[in-house]
Tab-separated table of C-alpha atoms in Angstrom:
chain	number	residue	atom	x	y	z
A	1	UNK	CA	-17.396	-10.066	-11.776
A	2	UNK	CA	-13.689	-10.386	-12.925
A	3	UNK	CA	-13.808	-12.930	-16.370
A	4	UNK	CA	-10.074	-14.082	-15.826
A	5	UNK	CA	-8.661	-15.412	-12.425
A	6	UNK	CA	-7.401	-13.168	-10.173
A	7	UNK	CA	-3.334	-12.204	-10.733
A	8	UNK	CA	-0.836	-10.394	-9.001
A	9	UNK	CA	0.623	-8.832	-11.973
A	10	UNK	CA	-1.251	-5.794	-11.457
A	11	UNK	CA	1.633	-5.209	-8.727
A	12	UNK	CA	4.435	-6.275	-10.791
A	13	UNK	CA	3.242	-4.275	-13.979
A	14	UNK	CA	3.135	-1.411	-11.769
A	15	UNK	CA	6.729	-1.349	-10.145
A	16	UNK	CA	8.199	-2.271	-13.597
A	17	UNK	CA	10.367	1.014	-14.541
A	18	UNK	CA	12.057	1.984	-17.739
A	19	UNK	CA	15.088	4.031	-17.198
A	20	UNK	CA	14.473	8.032	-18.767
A	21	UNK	CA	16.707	10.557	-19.187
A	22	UNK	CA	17.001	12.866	-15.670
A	23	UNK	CA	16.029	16.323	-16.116
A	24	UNK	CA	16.046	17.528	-12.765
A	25	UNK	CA	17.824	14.952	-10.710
A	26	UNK	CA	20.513	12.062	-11.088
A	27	UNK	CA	18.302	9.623	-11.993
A	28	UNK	CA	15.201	8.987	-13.965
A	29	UNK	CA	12.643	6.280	-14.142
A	30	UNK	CA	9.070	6.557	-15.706
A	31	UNK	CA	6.158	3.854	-14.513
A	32	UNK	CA	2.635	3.762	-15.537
A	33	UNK	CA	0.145	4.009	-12.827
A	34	UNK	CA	-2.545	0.587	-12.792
A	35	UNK	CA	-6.668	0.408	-13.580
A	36	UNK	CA	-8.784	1.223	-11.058
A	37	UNK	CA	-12.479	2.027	-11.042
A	38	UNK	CA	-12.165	5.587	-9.098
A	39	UNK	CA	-11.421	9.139	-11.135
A	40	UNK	CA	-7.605	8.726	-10.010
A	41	UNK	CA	-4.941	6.492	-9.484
A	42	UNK	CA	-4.360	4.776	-6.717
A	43	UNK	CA	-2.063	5.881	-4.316
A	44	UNK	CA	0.187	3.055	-3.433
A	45	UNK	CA	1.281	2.926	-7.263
A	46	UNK	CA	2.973	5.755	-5.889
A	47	UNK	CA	4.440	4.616	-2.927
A	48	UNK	CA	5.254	1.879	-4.557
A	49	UNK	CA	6.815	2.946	-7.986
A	50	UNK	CA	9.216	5.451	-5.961
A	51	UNK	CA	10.294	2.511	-3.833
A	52	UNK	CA	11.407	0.973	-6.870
A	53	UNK	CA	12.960	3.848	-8.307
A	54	UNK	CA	14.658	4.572	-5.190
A	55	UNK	CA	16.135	0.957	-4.460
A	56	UNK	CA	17.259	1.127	-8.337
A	57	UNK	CA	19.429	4.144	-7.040
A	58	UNK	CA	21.230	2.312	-4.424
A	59	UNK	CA	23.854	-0.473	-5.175
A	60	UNK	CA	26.061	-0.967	-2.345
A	61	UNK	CA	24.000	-3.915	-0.828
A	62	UNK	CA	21.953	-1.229	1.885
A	63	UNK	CA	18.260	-2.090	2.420
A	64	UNK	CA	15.390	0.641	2.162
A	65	UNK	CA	14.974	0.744	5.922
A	66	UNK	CA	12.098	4.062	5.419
A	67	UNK	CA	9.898	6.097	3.343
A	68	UNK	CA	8.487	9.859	4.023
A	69	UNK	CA	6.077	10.643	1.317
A	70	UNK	CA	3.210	13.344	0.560
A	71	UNK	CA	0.797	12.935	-2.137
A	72	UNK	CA	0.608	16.314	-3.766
A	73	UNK	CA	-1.743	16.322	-6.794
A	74	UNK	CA	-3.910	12.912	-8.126
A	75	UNK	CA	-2.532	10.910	-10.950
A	76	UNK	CA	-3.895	10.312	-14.185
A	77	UNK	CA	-4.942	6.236	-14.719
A	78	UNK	CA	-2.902	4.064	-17.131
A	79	UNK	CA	-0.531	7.094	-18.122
A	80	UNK	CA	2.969	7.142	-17.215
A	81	UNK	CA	4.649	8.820	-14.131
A	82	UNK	CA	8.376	10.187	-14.481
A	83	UNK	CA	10.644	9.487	-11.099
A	84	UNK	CA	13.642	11.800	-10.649
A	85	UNK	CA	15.826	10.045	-8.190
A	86	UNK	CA	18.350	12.743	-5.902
A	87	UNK	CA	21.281	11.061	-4.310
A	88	UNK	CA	21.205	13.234	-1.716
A	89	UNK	CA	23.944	11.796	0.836
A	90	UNK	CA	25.965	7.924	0.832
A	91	UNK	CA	27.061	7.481	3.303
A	92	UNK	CA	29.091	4.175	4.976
A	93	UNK	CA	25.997	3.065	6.965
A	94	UNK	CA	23.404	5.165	5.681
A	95	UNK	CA	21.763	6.380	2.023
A	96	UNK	CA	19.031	9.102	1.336
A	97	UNK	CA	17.446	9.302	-1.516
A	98	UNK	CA	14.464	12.145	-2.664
A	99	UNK	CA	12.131	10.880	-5.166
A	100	UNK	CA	9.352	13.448	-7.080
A	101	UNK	CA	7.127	11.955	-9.015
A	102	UNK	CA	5.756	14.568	-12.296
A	103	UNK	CA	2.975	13.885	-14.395
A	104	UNK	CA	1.405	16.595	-17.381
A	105	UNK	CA	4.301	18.493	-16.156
A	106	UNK	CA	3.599	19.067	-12.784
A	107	UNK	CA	5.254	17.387	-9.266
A	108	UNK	CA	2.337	15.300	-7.897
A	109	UNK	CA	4.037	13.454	-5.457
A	110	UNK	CA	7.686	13.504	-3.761
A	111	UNK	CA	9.268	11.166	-1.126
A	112	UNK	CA	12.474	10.881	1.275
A	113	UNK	CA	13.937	7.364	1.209
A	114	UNK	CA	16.116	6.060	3.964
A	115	UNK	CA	18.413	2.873	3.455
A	116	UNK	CA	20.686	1.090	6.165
A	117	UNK	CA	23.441	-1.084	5.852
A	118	UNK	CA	22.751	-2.765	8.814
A	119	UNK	CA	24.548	-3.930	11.839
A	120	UNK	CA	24.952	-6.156	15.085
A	121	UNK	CA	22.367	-5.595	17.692
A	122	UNK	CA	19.687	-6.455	20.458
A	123	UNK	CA	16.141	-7.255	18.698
A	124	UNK	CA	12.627	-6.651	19.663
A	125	UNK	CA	9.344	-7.012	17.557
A	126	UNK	CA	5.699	-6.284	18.466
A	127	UNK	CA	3.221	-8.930	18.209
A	128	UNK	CA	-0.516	-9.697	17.605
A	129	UNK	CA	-3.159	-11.501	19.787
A	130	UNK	CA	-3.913	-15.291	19.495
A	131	UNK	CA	-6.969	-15.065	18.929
A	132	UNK	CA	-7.395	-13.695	15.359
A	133	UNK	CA	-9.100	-15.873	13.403
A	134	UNK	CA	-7.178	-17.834	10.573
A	135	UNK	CA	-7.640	-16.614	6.764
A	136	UNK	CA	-8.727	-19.745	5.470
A	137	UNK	CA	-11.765	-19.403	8.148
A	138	UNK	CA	-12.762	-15.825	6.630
A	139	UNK	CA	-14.999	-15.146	3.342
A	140	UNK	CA	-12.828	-13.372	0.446
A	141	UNK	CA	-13.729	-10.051	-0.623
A	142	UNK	CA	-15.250	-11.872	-4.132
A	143	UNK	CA	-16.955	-14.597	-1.425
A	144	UNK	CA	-18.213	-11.339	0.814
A	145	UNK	CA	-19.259	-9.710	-2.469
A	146	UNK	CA	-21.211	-12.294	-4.477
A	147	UNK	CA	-24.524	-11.991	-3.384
A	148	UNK	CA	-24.511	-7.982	-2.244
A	149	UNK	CA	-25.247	-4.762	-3.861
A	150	UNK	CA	-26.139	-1.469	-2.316
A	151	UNK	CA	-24.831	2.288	-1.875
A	152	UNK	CA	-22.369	3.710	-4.717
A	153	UNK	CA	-20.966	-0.062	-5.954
A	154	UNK	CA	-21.079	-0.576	-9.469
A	155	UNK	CA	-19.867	-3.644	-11.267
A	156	UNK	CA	-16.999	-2.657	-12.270
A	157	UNK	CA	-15.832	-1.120	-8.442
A	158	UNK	CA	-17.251	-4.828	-7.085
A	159	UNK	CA	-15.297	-7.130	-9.863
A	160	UNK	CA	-11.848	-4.606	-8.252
A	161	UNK	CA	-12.719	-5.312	-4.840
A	162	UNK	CA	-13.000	-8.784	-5.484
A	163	UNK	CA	-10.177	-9.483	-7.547
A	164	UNK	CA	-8.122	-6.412	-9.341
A	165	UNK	CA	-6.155	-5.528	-6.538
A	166	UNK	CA	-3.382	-8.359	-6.757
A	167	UNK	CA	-3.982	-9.463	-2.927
A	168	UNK	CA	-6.573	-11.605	-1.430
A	169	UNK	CA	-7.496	-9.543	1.399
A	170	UNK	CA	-9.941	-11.220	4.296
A	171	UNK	CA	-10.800	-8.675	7.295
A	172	UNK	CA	-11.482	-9.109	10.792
A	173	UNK	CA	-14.088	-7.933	11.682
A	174	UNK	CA	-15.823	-8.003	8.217
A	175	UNK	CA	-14.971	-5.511	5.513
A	176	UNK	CA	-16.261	-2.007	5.228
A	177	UNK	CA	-17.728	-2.453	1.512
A	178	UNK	CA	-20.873	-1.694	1.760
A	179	UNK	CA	-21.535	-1.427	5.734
A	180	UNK	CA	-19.789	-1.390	8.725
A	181	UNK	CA	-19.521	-5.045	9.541
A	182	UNK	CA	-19.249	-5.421	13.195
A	183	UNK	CA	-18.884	-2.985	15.785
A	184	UNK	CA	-17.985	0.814	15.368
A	185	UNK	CA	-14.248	-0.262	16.677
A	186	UNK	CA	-11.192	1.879	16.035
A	187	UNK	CA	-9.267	-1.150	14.660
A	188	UNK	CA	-9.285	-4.157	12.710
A	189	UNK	CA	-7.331	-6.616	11.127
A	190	UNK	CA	-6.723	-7.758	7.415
A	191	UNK	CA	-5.120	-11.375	6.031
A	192	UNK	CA	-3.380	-10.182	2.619
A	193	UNK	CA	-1.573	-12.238	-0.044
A	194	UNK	CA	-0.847	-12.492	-3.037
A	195	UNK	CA	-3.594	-14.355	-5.866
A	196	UNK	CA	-0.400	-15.908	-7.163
A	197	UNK	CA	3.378	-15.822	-6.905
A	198	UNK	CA	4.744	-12.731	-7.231
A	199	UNK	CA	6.913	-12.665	-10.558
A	200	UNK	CA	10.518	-11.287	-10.889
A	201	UNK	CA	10.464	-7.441	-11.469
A	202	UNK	CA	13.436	-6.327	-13.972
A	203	UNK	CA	15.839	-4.151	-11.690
A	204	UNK	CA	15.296	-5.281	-8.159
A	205	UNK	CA	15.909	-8.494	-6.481
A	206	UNK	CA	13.318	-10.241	-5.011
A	207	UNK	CA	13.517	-9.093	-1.645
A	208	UNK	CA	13.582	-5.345	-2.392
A	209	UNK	CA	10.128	-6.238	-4.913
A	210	UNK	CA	8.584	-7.507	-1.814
A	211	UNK	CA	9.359	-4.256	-0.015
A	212	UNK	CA	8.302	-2.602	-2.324
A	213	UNK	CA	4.420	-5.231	-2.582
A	214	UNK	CA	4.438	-3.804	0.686
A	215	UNK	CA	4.350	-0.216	0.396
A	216	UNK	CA	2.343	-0.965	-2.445
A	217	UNK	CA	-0.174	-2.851	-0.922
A	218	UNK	CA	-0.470	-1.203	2.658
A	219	UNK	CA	-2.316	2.286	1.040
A	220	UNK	CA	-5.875	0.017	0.275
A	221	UNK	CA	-7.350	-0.707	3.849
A	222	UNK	CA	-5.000	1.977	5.991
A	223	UNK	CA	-7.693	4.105	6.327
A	224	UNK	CA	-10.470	1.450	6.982
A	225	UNK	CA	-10.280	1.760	10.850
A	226	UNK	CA	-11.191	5.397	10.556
A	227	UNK	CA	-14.051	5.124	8.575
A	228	UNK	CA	-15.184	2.322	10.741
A	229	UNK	CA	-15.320	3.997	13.709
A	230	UNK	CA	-17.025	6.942	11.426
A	231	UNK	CA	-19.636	4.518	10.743
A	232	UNK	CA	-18.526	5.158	6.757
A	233	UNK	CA	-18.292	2.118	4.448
A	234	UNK	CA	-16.620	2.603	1.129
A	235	UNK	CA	-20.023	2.397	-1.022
A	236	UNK	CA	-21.524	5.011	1.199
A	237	UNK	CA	-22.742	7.891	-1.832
A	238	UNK	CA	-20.869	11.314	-1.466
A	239	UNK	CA	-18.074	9.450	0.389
A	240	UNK	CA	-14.789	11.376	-1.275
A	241	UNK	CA	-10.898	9.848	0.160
A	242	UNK	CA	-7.654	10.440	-0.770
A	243	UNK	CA	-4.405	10.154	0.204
A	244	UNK	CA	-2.137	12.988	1.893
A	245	UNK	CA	1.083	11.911	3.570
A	246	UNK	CA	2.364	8.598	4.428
A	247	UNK	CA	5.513	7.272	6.284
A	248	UNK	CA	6.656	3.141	6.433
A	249	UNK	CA	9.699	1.874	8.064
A	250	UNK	CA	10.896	-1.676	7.070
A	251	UNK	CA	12.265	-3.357	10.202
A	252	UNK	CA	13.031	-6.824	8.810
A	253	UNK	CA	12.630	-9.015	5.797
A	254	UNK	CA	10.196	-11.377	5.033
A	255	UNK	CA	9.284	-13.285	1.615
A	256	UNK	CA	5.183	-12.624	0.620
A	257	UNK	CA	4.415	-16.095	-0.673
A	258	UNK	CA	2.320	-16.910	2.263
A	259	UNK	CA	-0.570	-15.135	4.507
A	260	UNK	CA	0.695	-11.787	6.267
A	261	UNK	CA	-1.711	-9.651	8.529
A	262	UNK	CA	-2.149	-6.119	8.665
A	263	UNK	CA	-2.898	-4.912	11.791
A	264	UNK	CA	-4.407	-1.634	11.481
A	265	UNK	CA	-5.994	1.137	14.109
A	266	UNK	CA	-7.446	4.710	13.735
A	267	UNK	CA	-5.410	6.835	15.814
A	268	UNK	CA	-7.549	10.460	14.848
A	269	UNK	CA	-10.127	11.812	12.942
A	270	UNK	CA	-11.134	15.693	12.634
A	271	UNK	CA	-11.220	18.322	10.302
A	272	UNK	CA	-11.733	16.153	7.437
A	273	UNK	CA	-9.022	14.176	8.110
A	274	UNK	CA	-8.364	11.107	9.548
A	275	UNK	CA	-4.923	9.097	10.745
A	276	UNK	CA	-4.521	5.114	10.481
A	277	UNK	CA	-1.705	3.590	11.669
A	278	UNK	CA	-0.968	-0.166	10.425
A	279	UNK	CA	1.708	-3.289	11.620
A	280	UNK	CA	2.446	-6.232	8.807
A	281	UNK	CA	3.139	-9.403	10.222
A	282	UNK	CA	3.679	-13.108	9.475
A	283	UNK	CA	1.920	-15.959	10.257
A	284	UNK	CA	4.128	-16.805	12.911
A	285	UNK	CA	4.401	-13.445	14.439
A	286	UNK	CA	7.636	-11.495	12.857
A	287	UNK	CA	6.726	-7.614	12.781
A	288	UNK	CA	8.109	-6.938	9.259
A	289	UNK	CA	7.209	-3.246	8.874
A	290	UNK	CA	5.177	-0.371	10.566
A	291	UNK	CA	2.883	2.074	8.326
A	292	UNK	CA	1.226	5.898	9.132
A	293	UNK	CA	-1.115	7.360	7.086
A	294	UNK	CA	-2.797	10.730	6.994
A	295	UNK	CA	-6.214	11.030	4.553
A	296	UNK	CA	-8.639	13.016	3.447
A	297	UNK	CA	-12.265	11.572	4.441
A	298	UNK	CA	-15.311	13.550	3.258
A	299	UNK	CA	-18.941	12.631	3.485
A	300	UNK	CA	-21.243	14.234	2.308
């Protein structure tokens, strides 16, 4: 298991940029993509890093309000991605921003970014049921995973479920580690948080780094309801997932400090592919953003 406590620098270190020289764009920003125990990066570095770079590109005060991305080749772990930032319109209410992401010389990823200025008028927010159980009620994934083995989990992929991800992340029903936990249920719901306070991030304020723990975050369990209702658990062998396209819309601010949950649902699976859609909220019911995400799901 993990020999140091749990941190959420993982997700700071990975949305800290260095400005680069642009060579295609207006802007440039490179980022190096964060361990994991899989053959490729992980996908919200992505989603995440561009966020970053694309909020860096904005400063009039507008908020990122939306993000269109497709994942377009895997990333290399622990190497450096370069962000070329477009300014493609300012507007007095409204920014866009295109962001590709190049690694070994090739585009392997490339987003639209909406930002709002914002302005006076009527509100309405989606909620969750009652009845969801309260985090501190619910094992963590290290308290899940401490006594169980089985299917393709090794050591190191148990010790980054339990703790390398930056979040505590408690599910309802149980997780999909190793088995389904529960019933076969197109939806589920996840209590996320940070292991420790999220630390200032050079570049954005701290309300644009907690959009962007959110985008980073959201990629790990989005696709969860799907493989639940697939009967697929994550340490099922021949299992094969990745990422494809992705859109989030940020409808209103909230700090990270404390419990949010994910409300997530399968809304199709064929062909190899499979859609999840996903809600954030707060403990006292604020909807802070909406997430869709399209994946590939293979089992073999």
């Amino acid at each position: 298991m993990t020999r140091t406590p749990p941190t959420s620098a993982v997700f700071t270190a990975a949305v800290t940029l260095k400005p680069a020289q642009p060579e295609h764009f207006d802007l440039a920003f490179t980022a190096t993509t964060q361990p994991c125990p899989w053959p490729k990066a992980y996908g919200g570095d992505l989603v995440a890093q561009a966020a970053a770079a694309a909020m860096r590109s904005v400063t009039d005060g507008k908020s990122l309000h939306s993000m269109h991305s497709y994942f377009l080749r895997p990333a290399d772990i622990g190497a450096e991605v370069r962000y070329e930032v477009e300014v493609v319109r300012d507007g007095r209410g409204y920014s866009t921003r295109q962001v590709r992401g190049y690694q070994n010389g090739r585009t392997l990823y490339v987003c639209l970014a909406g930002f709002a200025a914002g302005e006076a008028g009527a509100a309405f927010h989606a909620t969750f049921a009652d009845d969801v159980p309260d985090p501190e009620t619910l094992p963590s994934s290290a308290e899940y995973l401490a006594e169980r083995d089985g299917g393709s989990m090794t050591e190191e992929s148990k010790a980054y479920w339990s703790g390398g991800r930056g979040f505590d992340m408690r599910h309802v029903p149980g997780p999909v580690y190793l088995t389904v936990e529960g019933e076969r249920l197109p939806h589920q719901a996840v209590w996320l948080r940070p292991f420790d306070p999220l630390r200032p991030v050079d570049g954005l304020t701290d309300a644009e780094r907690d959009l962007a723990a959110l985008a980073y975050v959201c990629d790990y369990t989005i696709l969860e309801p799907v493989l639940r209702v697939l009967d697929l658990s994550w340490a099922r062998p021949g299992l094969v997932t990745a990422s494809l396209d992705h859109a989030m819309w940020f409808h209103r601010p909230g700090p990270l400090g404390d419990w949010l949950l994910y409300v997530q649902e399968a809304a199709a699976a064929e062909a190899g592919r499979g859609l999840g859609t996903g809600r954030f909220f707060t403990r006292d019911h604020r909807h802070l953003a909406t997430v869709v995400q399209e994946g590939l799901i293979r089992a073999t």
